[in-house]
mmCIF file of C-alpha atoms and ligand atoms in Angstrom:
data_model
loop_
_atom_site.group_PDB
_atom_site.id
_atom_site.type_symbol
_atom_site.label_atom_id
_atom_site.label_comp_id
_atom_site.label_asym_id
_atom_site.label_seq_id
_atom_site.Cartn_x
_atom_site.Cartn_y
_atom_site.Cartn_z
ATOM 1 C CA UNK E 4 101.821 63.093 112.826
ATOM 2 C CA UNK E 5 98.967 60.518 113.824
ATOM 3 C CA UNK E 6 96.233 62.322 110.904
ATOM 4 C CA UNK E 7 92.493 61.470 110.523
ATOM 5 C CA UNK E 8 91.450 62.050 107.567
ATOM 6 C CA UNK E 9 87.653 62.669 106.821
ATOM 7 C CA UNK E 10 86.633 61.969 102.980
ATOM 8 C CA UNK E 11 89.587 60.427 102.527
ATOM 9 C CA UNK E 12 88.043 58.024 100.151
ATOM 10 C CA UNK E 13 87.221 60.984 97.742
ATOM 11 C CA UNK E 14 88.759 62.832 94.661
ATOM 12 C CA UNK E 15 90.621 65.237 96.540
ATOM 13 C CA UNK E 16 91.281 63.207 99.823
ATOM 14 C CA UNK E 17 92.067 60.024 98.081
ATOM 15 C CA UNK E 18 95.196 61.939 96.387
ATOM 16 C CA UNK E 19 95.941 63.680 99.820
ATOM 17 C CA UNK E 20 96.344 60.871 102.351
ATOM 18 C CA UNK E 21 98.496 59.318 99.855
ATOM 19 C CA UNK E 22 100.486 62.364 99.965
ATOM 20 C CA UNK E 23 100.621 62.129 103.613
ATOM 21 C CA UNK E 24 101.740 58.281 103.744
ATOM 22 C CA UNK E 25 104.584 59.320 101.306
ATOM 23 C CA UNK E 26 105.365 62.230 103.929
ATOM 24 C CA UNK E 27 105.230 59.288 106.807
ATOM 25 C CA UNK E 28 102.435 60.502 108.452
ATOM 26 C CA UNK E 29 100.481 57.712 109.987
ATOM 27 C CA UNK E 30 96.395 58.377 108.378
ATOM 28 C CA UNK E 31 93.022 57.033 109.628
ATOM 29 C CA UNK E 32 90.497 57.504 106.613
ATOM 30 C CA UNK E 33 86.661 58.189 107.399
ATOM 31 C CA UNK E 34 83.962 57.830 105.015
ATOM 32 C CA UNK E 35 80.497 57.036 104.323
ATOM 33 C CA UNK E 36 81.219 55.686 100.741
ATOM 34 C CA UNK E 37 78.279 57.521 99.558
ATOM 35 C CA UNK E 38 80.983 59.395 97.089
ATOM 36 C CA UNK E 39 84.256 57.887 97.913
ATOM 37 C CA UNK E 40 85.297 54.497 96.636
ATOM 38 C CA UNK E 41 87.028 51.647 98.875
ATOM 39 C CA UNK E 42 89.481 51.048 96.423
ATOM 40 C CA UNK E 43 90.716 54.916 96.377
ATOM 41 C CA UNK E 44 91.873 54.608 99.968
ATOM 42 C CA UNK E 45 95.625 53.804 100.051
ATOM 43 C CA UNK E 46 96.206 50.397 101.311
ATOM 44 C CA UNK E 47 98.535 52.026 103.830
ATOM 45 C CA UNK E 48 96.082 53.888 105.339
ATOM 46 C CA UNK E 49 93.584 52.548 108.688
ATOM 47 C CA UNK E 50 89.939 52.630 106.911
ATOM 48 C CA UNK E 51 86.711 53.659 109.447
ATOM 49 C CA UNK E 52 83.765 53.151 107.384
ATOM 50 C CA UNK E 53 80.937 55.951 109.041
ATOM 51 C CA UNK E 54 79.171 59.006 108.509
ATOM 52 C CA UNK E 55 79.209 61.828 111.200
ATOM 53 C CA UNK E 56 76.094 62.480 111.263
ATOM 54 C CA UNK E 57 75.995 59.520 113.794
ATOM 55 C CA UNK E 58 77.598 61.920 116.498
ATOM 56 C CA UNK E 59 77.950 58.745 118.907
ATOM 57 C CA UNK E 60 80.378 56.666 116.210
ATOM 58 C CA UNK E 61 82.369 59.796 115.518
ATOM 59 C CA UNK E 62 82.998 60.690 119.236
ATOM 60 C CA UNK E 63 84.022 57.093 120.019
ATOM 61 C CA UNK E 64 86.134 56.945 116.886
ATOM 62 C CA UNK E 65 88.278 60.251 117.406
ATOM 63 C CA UNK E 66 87.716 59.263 121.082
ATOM 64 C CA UNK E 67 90.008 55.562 119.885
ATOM 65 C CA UNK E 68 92.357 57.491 117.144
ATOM 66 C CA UNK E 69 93.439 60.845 119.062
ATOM 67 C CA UNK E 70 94.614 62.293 116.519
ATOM 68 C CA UNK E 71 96.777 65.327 116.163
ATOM 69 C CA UNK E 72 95.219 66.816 113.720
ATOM 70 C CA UNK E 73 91.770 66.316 111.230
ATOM 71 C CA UNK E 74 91.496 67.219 107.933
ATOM 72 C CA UNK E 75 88.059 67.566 107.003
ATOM 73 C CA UNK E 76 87.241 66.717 103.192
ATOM 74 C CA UNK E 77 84.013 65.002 103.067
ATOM 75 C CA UNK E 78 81.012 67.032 102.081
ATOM 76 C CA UNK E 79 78.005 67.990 99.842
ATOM 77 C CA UNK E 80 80.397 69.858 96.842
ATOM 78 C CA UNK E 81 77.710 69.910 93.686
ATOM 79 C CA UNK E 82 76.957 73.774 92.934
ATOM 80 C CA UNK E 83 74.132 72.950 90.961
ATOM 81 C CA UNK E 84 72.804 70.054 93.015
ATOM 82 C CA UNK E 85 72.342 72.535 96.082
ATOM 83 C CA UNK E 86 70.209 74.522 94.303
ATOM 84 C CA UNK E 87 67.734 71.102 94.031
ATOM 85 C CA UNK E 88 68.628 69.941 97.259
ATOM 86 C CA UNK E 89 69.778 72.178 99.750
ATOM 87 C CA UNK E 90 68.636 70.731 102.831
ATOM 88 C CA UNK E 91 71.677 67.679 101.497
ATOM 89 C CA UNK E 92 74.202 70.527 101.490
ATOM 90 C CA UNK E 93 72.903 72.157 105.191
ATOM 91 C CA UNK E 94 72.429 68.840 106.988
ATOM 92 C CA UNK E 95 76.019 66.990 105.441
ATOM 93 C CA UNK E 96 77.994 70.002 105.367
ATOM 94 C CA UNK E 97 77.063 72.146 108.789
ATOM 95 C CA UNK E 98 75.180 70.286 110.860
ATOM 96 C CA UNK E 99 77.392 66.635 110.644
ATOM 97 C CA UNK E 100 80.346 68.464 110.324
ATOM 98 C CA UNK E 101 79.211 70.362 113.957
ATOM 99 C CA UNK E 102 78.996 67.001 114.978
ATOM 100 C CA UNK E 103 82.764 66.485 113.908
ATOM 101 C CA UNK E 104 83.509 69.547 115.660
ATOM 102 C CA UNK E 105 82.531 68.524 118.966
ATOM 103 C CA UNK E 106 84.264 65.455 118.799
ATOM 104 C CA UNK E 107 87.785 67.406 117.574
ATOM 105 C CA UNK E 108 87.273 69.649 120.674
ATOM 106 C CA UNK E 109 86.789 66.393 123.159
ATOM 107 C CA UNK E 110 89.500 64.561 121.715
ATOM 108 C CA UNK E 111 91.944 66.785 122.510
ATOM 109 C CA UNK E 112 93.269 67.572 118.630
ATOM 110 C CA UNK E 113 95.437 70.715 118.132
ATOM 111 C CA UNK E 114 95.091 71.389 114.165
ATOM 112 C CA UNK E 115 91.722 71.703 111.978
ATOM 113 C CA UNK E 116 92.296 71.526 108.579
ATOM 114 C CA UNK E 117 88.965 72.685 106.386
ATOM 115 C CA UNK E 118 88.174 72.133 102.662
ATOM 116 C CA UNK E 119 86.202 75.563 101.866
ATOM 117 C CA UNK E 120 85.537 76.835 98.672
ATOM 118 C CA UNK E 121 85.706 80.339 96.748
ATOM 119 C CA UNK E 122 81.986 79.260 96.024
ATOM 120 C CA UNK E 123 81.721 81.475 99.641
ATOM 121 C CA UNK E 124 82.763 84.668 98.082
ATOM 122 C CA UNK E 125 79.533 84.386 95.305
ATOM 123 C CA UNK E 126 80.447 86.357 92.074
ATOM 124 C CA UNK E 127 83.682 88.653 92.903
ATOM 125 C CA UNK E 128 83.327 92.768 92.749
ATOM 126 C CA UNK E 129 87.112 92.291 91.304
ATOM 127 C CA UNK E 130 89.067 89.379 90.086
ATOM 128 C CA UNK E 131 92.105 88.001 90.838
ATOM 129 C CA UNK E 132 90.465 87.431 94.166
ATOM 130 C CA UNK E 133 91.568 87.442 97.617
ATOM 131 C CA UNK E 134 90.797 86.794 100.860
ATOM 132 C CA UNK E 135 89.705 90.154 101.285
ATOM 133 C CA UNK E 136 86.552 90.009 99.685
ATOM 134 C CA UNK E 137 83.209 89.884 100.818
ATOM 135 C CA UNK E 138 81.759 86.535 101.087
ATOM 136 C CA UNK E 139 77.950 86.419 99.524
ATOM 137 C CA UNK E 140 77.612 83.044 98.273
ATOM 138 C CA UNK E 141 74.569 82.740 95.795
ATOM 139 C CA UNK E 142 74.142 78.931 95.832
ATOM 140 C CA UNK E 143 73.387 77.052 99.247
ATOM 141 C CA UNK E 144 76.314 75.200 98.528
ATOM 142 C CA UNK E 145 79.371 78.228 98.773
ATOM 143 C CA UNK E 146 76.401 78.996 101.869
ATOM 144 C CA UNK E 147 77.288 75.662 103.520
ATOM 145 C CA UNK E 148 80.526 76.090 103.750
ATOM 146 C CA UNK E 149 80.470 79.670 104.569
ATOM 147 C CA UNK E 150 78.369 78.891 107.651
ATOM 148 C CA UNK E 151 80.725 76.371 108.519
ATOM 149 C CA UNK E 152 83.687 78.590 108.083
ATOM 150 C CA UNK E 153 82.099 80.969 110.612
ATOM 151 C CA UNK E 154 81.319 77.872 113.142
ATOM 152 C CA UNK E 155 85.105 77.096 112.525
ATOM 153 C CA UNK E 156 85.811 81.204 113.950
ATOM 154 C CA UNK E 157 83.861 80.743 117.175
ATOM 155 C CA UNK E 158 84.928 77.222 117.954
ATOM 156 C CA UNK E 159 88.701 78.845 117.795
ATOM 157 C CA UNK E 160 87.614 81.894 120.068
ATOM 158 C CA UNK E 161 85.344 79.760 122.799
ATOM 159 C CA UNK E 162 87.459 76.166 122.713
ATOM 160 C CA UNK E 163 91.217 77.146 121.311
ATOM 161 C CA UNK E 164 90.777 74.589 118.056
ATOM 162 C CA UNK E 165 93.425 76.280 115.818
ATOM 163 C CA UNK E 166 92.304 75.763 112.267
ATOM 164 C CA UNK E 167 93.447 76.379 108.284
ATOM 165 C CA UNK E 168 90.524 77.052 106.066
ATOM 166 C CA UNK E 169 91.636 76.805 102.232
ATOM 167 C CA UNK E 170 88.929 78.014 99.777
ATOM 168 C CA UNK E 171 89.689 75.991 96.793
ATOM 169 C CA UNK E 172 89.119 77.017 93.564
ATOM 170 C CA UNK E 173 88.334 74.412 90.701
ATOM 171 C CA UNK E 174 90.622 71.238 91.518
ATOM 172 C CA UNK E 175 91.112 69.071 89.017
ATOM 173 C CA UNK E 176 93.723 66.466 87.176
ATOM 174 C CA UNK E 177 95.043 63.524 89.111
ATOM 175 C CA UNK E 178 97.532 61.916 91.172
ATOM 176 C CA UNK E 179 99.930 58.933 90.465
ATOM 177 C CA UNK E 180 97.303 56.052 91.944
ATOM 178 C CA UNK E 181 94.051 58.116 91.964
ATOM 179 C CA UNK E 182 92.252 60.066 90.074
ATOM 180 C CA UNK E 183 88.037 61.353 89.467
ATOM 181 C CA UNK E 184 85.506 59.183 89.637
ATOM 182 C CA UNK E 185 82.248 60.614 90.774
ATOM 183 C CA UNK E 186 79.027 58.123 90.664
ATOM 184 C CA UNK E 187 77.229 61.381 88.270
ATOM 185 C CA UNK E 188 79.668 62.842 87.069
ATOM 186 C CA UNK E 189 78.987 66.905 86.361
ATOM 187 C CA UNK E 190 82.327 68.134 86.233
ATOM 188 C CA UNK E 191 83.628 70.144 83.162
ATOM 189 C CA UNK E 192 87.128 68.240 82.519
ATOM 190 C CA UNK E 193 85.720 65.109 83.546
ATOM 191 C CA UNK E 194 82.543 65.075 81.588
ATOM 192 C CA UNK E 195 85.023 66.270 78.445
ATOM 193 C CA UNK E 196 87.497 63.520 78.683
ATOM 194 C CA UNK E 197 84.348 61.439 78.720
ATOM 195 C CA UNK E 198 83.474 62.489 75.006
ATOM 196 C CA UNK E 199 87.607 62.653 74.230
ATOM 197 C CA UNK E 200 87.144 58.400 75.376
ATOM 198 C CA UNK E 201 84.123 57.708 73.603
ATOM 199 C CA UNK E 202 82.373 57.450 76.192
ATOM 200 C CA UNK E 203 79.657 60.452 75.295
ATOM 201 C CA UNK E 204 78.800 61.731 72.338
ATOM 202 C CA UNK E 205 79.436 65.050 73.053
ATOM 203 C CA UNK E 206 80.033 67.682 75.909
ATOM 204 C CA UNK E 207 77.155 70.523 77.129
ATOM 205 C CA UNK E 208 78.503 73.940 77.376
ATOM 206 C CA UNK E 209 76.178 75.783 80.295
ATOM 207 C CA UNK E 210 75.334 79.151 79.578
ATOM 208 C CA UNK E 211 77.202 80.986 76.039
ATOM 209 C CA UNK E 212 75.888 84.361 76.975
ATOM 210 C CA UNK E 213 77.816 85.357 79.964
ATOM 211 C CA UNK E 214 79.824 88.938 80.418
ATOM 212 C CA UNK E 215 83.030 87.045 78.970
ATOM 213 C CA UNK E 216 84.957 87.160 76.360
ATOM 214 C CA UNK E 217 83.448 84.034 74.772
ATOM 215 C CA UNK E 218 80.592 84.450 76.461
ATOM 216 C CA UNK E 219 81.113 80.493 78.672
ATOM 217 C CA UNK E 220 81.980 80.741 82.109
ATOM 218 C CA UNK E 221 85.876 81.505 83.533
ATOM 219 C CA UNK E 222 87.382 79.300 86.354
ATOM 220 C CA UNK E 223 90.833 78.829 88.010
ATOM 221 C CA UNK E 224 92.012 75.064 87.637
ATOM 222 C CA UNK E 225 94.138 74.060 89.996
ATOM 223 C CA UNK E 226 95.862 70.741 90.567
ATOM 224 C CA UNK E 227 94.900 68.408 93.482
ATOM 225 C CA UNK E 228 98.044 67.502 93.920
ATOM 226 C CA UNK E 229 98.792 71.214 94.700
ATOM 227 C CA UNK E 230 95.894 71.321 97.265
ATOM 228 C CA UNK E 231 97.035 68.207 98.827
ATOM 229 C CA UNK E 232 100.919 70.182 99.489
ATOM 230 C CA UNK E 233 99.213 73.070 100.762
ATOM 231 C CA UNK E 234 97.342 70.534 103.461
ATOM 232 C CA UNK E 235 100.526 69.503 104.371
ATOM 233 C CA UNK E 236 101.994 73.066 105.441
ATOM 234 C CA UNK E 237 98.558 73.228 106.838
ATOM 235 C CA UNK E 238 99.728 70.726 109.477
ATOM 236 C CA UNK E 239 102.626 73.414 110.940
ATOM 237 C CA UNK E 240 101.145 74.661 114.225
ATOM 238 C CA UNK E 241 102.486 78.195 113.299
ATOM 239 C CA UNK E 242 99.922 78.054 110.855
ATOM 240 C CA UNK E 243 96.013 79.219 110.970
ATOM 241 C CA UNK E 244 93.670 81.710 109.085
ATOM 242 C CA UNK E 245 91.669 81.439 105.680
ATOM 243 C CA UNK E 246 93.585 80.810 101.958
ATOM 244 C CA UNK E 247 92.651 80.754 98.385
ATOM 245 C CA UNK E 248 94.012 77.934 96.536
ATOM 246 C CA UNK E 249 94.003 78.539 92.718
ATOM 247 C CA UNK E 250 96.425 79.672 90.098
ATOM 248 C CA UNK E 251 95.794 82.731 89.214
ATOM 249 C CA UNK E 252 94.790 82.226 85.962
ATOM 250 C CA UNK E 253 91.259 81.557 84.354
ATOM 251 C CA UNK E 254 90.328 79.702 81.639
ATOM 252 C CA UNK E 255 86.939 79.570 79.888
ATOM 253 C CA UNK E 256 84.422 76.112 79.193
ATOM 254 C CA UNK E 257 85.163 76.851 75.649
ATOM 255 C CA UNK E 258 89.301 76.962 76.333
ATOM 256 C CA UNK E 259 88.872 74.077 78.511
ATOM 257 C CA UNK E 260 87.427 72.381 76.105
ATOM 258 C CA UNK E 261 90.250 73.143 73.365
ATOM 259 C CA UNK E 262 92.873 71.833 75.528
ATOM 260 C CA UNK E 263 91.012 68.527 76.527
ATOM 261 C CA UNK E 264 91.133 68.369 72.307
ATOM 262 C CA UNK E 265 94.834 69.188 71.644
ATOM 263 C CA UNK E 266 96.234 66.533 75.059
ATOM 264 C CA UNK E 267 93.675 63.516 74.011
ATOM 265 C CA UNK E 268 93.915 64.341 70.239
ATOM 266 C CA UNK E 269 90.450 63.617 69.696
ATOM 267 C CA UNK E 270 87.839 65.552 68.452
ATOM 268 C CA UNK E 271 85.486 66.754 71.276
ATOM 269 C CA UNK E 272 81.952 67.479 69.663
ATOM 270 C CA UNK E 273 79.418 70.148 71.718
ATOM 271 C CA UNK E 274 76.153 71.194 72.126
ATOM 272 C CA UNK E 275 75.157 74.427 73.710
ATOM 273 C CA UNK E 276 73.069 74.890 76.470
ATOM 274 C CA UNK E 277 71.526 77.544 78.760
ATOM 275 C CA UNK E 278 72.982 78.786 81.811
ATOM 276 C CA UNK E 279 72.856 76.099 84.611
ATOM 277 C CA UNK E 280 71.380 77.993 87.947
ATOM 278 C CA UNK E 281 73.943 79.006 90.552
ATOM 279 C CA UNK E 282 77.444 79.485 88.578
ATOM 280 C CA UNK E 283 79.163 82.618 88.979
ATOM 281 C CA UNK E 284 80.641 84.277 85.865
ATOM 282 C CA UNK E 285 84.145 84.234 86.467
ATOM 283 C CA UNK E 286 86.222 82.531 89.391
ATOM 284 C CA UNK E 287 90.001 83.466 89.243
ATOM 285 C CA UNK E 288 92.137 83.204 92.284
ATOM 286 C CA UNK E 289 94.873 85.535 93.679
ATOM 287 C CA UNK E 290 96.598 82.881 96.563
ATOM 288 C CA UNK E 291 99.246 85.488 97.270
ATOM 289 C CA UNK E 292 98.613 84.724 101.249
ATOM 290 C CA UNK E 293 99.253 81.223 100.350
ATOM 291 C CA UNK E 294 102.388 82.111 98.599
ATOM 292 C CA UNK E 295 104.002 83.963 101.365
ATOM 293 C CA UNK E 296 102.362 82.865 104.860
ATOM 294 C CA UNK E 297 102.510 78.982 104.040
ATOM 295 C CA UNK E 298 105.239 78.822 100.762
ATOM 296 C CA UNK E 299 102.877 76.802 99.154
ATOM 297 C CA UNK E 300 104.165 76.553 95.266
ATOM 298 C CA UNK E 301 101.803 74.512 92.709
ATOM 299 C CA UNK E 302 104.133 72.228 91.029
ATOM 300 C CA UNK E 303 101.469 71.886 87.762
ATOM 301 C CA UNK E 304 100.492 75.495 87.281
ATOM 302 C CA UNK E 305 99.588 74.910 83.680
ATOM 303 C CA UNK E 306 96.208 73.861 82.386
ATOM 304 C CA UNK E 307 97.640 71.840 79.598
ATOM 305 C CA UNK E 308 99.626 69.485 82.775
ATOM 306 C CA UNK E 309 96.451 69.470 85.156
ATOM 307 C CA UNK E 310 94.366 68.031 81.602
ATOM 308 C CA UNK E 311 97.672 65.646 80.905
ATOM 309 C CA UNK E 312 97.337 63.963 84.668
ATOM 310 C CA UNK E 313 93.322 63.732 83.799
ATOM 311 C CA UNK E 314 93.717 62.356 80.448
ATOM 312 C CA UNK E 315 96.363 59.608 81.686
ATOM 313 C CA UNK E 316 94.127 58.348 84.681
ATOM 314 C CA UNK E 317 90.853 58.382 82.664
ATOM 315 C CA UNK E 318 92.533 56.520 79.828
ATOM 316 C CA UNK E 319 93.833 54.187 82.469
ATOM 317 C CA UNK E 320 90.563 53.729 84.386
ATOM 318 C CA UNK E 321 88.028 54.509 81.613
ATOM 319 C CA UNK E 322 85.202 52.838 83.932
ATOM 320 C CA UNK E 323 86.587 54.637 86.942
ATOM 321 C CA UNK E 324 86.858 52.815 90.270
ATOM 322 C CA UNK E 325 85.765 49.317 90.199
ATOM 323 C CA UNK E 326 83.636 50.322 93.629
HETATM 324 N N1 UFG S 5 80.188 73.078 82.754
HETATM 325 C C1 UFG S 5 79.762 72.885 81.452
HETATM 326 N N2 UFG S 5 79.502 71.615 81.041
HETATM 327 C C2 UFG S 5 79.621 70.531 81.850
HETATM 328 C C3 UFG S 5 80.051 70.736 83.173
HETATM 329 C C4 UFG S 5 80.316 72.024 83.590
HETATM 330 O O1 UFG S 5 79.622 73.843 80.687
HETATM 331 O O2 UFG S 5 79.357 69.405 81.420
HETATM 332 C C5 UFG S 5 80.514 74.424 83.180
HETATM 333 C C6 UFG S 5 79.771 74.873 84.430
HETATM 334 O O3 UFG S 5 78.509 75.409 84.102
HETATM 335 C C7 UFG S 5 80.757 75.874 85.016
HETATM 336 C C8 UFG S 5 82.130 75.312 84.621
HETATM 337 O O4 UFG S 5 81.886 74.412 83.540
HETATM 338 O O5 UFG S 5 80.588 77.108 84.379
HETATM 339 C C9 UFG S 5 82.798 74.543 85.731
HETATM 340 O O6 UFG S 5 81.836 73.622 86.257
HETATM 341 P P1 UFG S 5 82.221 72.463 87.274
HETATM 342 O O7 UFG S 5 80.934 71.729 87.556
HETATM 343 O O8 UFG S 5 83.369 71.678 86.749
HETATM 344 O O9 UFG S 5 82.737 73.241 88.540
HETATM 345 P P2 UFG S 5 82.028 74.365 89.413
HETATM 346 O O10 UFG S 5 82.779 75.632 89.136
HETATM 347 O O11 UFG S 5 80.559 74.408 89.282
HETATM 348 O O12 UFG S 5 82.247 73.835 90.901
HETATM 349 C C10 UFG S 5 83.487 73.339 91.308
HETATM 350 C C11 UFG S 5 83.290 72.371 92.459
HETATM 351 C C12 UFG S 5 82.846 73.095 93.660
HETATM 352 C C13 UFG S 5 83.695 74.295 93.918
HETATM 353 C C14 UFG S 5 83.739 75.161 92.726
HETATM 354 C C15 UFG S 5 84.567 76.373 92.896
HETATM 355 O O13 UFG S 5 82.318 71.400 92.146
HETATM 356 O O14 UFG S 5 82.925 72.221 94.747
HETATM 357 O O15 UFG S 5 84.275 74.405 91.670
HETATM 358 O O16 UFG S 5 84.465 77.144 91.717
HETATM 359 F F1 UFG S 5 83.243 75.014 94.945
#
């Protein structure tokens, strides 16, 4: 399929139109930089430098490409940044990507694919969590992305755009060429691997006194290779709706932290800290829709692989990205 691939010079997109290459799709990349890195974008791959929220340049790009299908990655994606800045998170993640929208619909493209986030659901009344749930997202971030969700719903029932939705849960690790590299870096495993390189002095741990059994916050890590499969069943027309993406399992700062120690074999020194504003308690997936309606299978379900694929890019790329 002839892809286009927004944030596809990102964490998650870098790894995903590589994925796609490898498939033999053919992938146009669009990016603003502002996260992304040039040198994350596979060589293969046709690079549009642009931002959206220039609705002329993304109308006459899509306009040029006609693709058969977009997968949207690039947006605002810092929980604690959107509760600084949430106008960032409202303009860059609705109101551009409405922009994007409109240009899908006139360019004739079948398939929508949309990173979400389980950041929409807000803390869950039950965990493992699925789709079921009500969505009351307490940062403006798992907001953004809810309101663009619901954008997504009436763009399918007034113009016919078929779309996948996947609310991921916490990606991490890496693939074979590319890995994490965020300018400021805020990131649990990234931030730990930093102290496990010497490159801090220690990690924070946000918040000790949440309702968990250690008292640190619980997430579901999931690999982005794993996410990048499950936007490749995305691509099936058969296929549409909403899906968590996670594991199933959830693992505390504190664990986290324990494993980064035992796969770098380095000492990993802490310092506690109080709660940072906007982070849910505990985020564990169920992706049992996932499983069945797609046959999506993670390949690196275990927390002690996802660290291993970290650890190995980080130690290959200690200064990240040279861009
Ligand atoms: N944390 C620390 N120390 C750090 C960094 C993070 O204790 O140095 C804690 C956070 O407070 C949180 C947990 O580790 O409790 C995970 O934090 P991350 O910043 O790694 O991830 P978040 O869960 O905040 O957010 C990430 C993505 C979002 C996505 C969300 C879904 O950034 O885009 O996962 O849970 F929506």
């Amino acid at each position: 399929m002839n892809v286009f691939v927004t944030g596809g010079a990102g964490y998650i997109g870098s790894v995903c139109v590589e994925e796609l290459l490898d498939a033999g799709h053919a992938v146009t990349v669009f990016d603003n930089l502002s996260e992304g890195h040039r040198s994350a974008v596979d060589g293969r791959a046709t690079f549009v430098q642009g931002d959206f929220a220039d609705r002329t340049l993304i109308h006459e790009t899509l306009g040029r490409v006609r693709p058969e299908a977009v997968i949207h990655f690039a947006a605002s994606a810092l929980v604690g940044e959107s509760m600084t800045n949430p106008s960032k998170y409202f303009r860059n993640n609705v109101a551009s990507g409405v922009n994007l929208l409109d240009a899908t619909v006139a360019a004739g493209v079948r398939k929508f694919v949309f990173s979400s986030t389980c950041a929409t659901y807000g803390p869950p009344d039950r965990v493992p969590m699925d789709e079921s749930l009500p969505q009351r997202p307490i940062n403006p971030y798992g907001e953004s992305k809810l309101m663009f969700e619901k954008v997504l719903g009436w763009y399918r029932e007034i113009h016919g755009l078929q779309f996948v939705a996947f609310r991921y849960f916490n990606a991490a690790g890496a693939g074979r060429q590319f890995g994490e590299h965020h300018r400021v870096e805020t990131h649990l495993i990234p931030n730990v691997l930093a102290v496990a390189l010497g490159k801090k002095p220690h990690c924070e741990i946000f918040g000790t006194d949440y309702p968990t059994p250690d008292g640190t916050c619980i997430r579901d890590y999931i690999h982005i290779a794993d996410l990048a499969q499950a936007h490749m069943l995305a691509l099936d027309p058969s296929k549409s709706g909403f899906f968590n993406l996670g594991n199933g399992e959830g693992f505390s700062v504190r664990q986290v932290i324990d494993v980064c120690e035992r796969v770098s074999g380095r000492k990993i020194p802490t310092i506690e800290r109080p709660r940072r504003a906007g982070d849910p308690p505990r985020l564990v997936a169920s992706a049992q829709k996932a499983f069945s309606e797609l046959g999506w299978k993670p390949r690196f379900p275990k927390l002690e692989d996802i660290v291993s694929t970290a650890w190995n890019w980080h130690t290959r790329h200690p200064d990240g990205y040279p861009d």
